[in-house]
């Protein structure tokens, strides 16, 4: 079982803080493991334990061509002597299409490439029943680990943080990490989610996950009062970026020696800088959750 002891809380001093008394700290979940890093480990932790308790042969899950989640699942299952199956979006792909898929196969993951139409059925009950028939005794884990077990794993971040923060920034893909953070955060802390997908309804996605996890609706509404969406930093869609974002990522690395990727954490840190400037914050304590996934630095299209 992996440990999160390497995930330190590190204060950084990038130039965008502009000496206004604001302090920025990063929860270094990217240091947990080279492949099972960041929120990927936290979202898989209790899913893995459930698979082991149920004596499953392995884990079956879903992801796109550059999925950090697929890679983390493959690496974790290999480490724990379980099998892994990845249902991959894109029937035109194969295991040699990119380094992510190649590494997944090297780690022992069975890759099943399906059309985008078929992939869109991944949460459909009938489709999942068919998968259970075809791959018996495999535990199905949603794309990105987006379930109750994944959310509880992310909530544990607060067990490792003793300090008070006014704001917490986190990149959003499935909202699982955001919801876990929100359910565990102190009342006087605001969580700010940064969607990396264009047109993403973060609040609705969080409500749906909460409903599926049997979280009380009144409790969820109370939590959403401490949540904001920074919705203008997706750079025109998932996996897309421009020279401004790349320059920001390079400058941040030069100033802090911390790597960010252009798919998730780069956009979230860019949002952090712009929101500090937009609100003209002073003397605030800000926490940034580094959700790992640095293999996403390579191979993503520009646009």
XYZ file of C-alpha atoms in Angstrom:
303
model
C 0.000 0.000 0.000
C 1.355 3.412 -0.962
C 2.134 6.084 1.601
C 1.431 9.817 1.225
C 4.340 10.814 3.462
C 6.166 12.305 0.454
C 3.272 14.710 -0.150
C 4.701 17.676 1.710
C 3.115 21.083 2.148
C 5.515 23.444 0.381
C 5.395 27.226 0.408
C 6.358 28.840 -2.899
C 7.094 32.422 -3.899
C 6.149 32.967 -7.561
C 6.285 36.505 -8.885
C 2.509 36.699 -9.385
C 2.062 37.016 -5.603
C 3.371 40.591 -6.037
C 4.294 41.205 -2.405
C 0.667 41.786 -1.334
C 1.048 39.701 1.786
C -0.523 36.621 0.183
C 1.106 33.248 0.899
C 0.849 30.274 -1.438
C 1.341 26.663 -0.365
C 1.270 23.563 -2.558
C 0.153 20.127 -1.383
C 2.713 18.068 -3.285
C 0.628 15.014 -4.146
C 2.696 14.819 -7.333
C 5.490 13.363 -5.162
C 3.480 10.353 -3.945
C 4.574 8.081 -6.818
C 5.911 8.577 -10.390
C 2.884 6.887 -11.982
C 0.298 6.513 -9.188
C 0.561 10.174 -8.289
C -1.649 12.892 -6.916
C -5.383 12.445 -6.767
C -5.061 9.293 -8.892
C -3.772 7.393 -5.871
C -6.296 8.953 -3.517
C -9.208 8.057 -5.824
C -7.961 4.504 -6.317
C -7.005 3.702 -2.719
C -10.375 2.533 -1.408
C -11.425 1.096 -4.753
C -8.329 -1.085 -4.558
C -9.125 -2.146 -1.004
C -12.686 -3.000 -2.045
C -11.405 -5.099 -4.963
C -9.063 -6.970 -2.639
C -11.755 -7.543 0.001
C -14.133 -8.841 -2.668
C -11.364 -11.107 -3.961
C -11.748 -9.646 -7.446
C -9.364 -10.729 -10.170
C -8.665 -7.089 -10.875
C -10.019 -3.657 -11.791
C -11.782 -2.653 -15.009
C -11.933 1.068 -15.677
C -12.202 3.694 -18.416
C -10.144 6.489 -19.952
C -9.011 8.424 -22.979
C -5.834 8.145 -25.010
C -3.693 10.113 -22.532
C -5.445 9.062 -19.329
C -3.426 9.496 -16.142
C -6.102 7.406 -14.451
C -5.529 4.414 -16.744
C -1.783 4.592 -16.191
C -2.182 4.846 -12.420
C -4.607 1.917 -12.381
C -2.251 -0.230 -14.443
C 0.706 0.582 -12.188
C -1.239 0.039 -8.960
C -2.731 -3.280 -10.062
C 0.684 -4.545 -11.113
C 2.108 -3.522 -7.738
C -0.721 -5.296 -5.909
C -0.654 -8.417 -8.142
C -4.087 -7.745 -9.636
C -5.130 -7.744 -13.272
C -6.290 -4.565 -14.967
C -8.492 -3.809 -17.969
C -8.763 -0.387 -19.582
C -11.708 0.498 -21.826
C -10.183 3.194 -24.054
C -12.091 5.856 -25.993
C -11.171 5.645 -29.691
C -11.394 2.517 -31.823
C -8.740 3.926 -34.163
C -6.117 3.690 -31.402
C -3.849 0.861 -30.341
C -1.233 0.301 -27.646
C 1.438 1.942 -29.792
C -0.503 5.181 -30.361
C 1.323 7.043 -27.572
C 3.626 6.542 -24.603
C 0.756 6.455 -22.094
C -0.996 3.521 -23.754
C 2.311 1.791 -24.402
C 3.231 2.055 -20.717
C -0.210 0.786 -19.648
C 0.291 -2.339 -21.748
C 3.836 -2.803 -20.449
C 2.406 -2.728 -16.916
C 0.087 -5.579 -17.838
C -3.137 -3.718 -18.557
C -5.429 -5.295 -21.139
C -6.511 -2.432 -23.411
C -9.913 -2.588 -25.116
C -10.434 0.113 -27.732
C -14.030 1.133 -28.386
C -15.805 3.725 -30.510
C -16.710 7.090 -28.991
C -20.361 6.123 -29.260
C -19.820 2.940 -27.282
C -17.589 4.754 -24.792
C -20.382 7.248 -24.096
C -22.357 4.336 -22.609
C -19.725 3.675 -19.920
C -22.071 4.712 -17.090
C -25.112 2.963 -18.575
C -26.401 0.159 -16.345
C -27.045 -2.261 -19.217
C -23.605 -1.640 -20.725
C -21.980 -2.269 -17.360
C -23.932 -5.516 -16.956
C -22.569 -6.628 -20.335
C -19.047 -5.819 -19.160
C -19.608 -7.886 -16.004
C -20.657 -10.819 -18.168
C -17.688 -10.444 -20.513
C -15.155 -9.800 -17.731
C -16.479 -11.641 -14.650
C -14.972 -11.014 -11.232
C -13.535 -7.618 -12.188
C -14.448 -4.588 -10.110
C -15.722 -1.731 -12.274
C -14.294 1.668 -11.347
C -15.718 4.740 -13.131
C -13.610 6.970 -15.360
C -11.230 8.985 -13.208
C -12.199 7.036 -10.076
C -15.345 9.170 -9.839
C -17.318 7.355 -7.163
C -17.938 7.457 -3.420
C -14.753 5.538 -2.647
C -12.705 7.944 -4.741
C -14.280 10.946 -3.069
C -13.553 9.606 0.432
C -9.947 9.019 -0.556
C -9.610 12.665 -1.618
C -11.262 13.882 1.588
C -8.301 12.424 3.491
C -6.097 15.254 2.213
C -7.329 17.304 5.171
C -5.897 14.765 7.630
C -2.453 15.816 6.421
C -3.008 19.585 6.734
C -2.887 21.382 10.085
C -2.759 24.989 8.860
C -5.672 27.295 8.063
C -6.257 28.465 4.493
C -8.648 31.042 3.100
C -8.809 29.512 -0.378
C -8.054 26.127 -1.925
C -7.543 25.777 -5.694
C -7.870 22.457 -7.506
C -8.164 21.380 -11.144
C -11.449 19.722 -12.095
C -12.025 16.819 -14.424
C -14.681 14.671 -12.754
C -15.183 16.862 -9.597
C -14.360 13.864 -7.361
C -11.374 15.591 -5.772
C -13.258 18.873 -5.399
C -16.178 17.185 -3.672
C -13.903 15.267 -1.321
C -12.090 18.488 -0.413
C -15.344 20.365 0.028
C -16.864 17.783 2.354
C -13.811 17.858 4.589
C -12.807 21.517 4.553
C -13.262 23.932 7.489
C -16.289 26.249 7.368
C -14.181 29.369 6.847
C -12.296 27.921 3.845
C -13.507 28.334 0.267
C -12.739 25.697 -2.380
C -12.279 26.991 -5.924
C -12.560 24.440 -8.712
C -10.926 25.049 -12.086
C -12.648 23.000 -14.823
C -10.319 21.931 -17.627
C -13.217 21.078 -19.930
C -15.128 23.673 -21.944
C -18.802 24.012 -21.004
C -18.429 21.894 -17.869
C -21.226 22.312 -15.289
C -19.157 21.687 -12.172
C -21.881 22.302 -9.587
C -24.321 19.957 -11.314
C -21.661 17.260 -11.677
C -20.859 17.527 -7.973
C -24.547 17.291 -7.046
C -24.907 14.180 -9.194
C -21.889 12.491 -7.610
C -23.170 13.459 -4.168
C -26.572 11.968 -4.983
C -24.989 8.730 -6.187
C -22.978 8.667 -2.951
C -26.127 9.102 -0.813
C -24.974 12.448 0.566
C -27.807 14.428 2.111
C -29.098 17.127 -0.268
C -29.251 19.771 2.454
C -25.683 19.010 3.472
C -24.605 19.283 -0.159
C -26.254 22.686 -0.586
C -24.485 23.899 2.541
C -21.165 22.675 1.135
C -21.765 24.395 -2.204
C -22.010 27.663 -0.311
C -18.267 27.305 0.288
C -17.515 26.469 -3.351
C -16.724 28.609 -6.390
C -16.039 27.739 -10.005
C -13.274 29.542 -11.902
C -14.734 28.684 -15.277
C -12.656 30.807 -17.650
C -9.369 28.916 -17.690
C -10.034 25.845 -19.847
C -8.132 27.341 -22.825
C -10.873 26.289 -25.238
C -11.206 22.677 -24.127
C -9.712 19.553 -22.645
C -6.095 18.992 -23.616
C -5.895 22.353 -25.399
C -3.500 25.150 -24.568
C -1.664 28.100 -26.088
C 1.706 29.839 -25.882
C 0.560 32.019 -22.975
C -0.167 28.973 -20.832
C 3.096 27.274 -21.819
C 5.062 30.432 -20.969
C 3.313 30.648 -17.598
C 4.129 27.009 -16.828
C 7.780 27.533 -17.796
C 8.060 30.678 -15.682
C 6.460 28.995 -12.684
C 8.923 26.124 -13.008
C 11.838 28.550 -13.219
C 10.679 30.375 -10.086
C 9.687 27.383 -7.940
C 11.346 24.289 -9.489
C 7.879 22.651 -9.571
C 6.564 21.063 -12.763
C 3.004 21.572 -13.936
C 1.237 20.022 -16.915
C -0.774 21.836 -19.573
C -3.866 19.646 -19.170
C -4.743 20.054 -15.476
C -2.348 21.664 -13.007
C -0.985 24.329 -15.365
C -4.487 25.644 -16.016
C -5.360 25.507 -12.314
C -2.236 27.421 -11.274
C -2.825 29.961 -14.057
C -6.332 30.428 -12.633
C -4.855 30.871 -9.152
C -2.614 33.686 -10.374
C -5.398 35.421 -12.303
C -7.955 35.126 -9.483
C -5.510 36.639 -6.968
C -5.042 39.532 -9.367
C -8.736 39.880 -10.258
C -9.902 40.022 -6.635
C -6.919 42.082 -5.509
C -6.463 39.775 -2.532
C -4.103 40.779 0.259
C -2.830 38.787 3.242
C -4.601 35.585 2.178
C -3.379 32.053 2.784
C -3.890 30.029 -0.384
C -3.542 26.282 -0.851
C -3.007 24.668 -4.254
C -3.588 20.931 -4.614
C -1.022 19.478 -7.025
C -2.983 16.583 -8.492
C 0.004 15.007 -10.271
C -0.431 13.497 -13.719
C 2.737 14.967 -15.155
C 2.887 12.385 -17.940
C 0.209 14.613 -19.500
C 2.936 17.169 -20.254
C 3.649 15.288 -23.461
C 1.688 14.530 -26.586
C -1.354 16.783 -26.130
C -2.503 18.768 -29.121
C -2.217 22.537 -29.222
C -5.226 24.712 -29.933
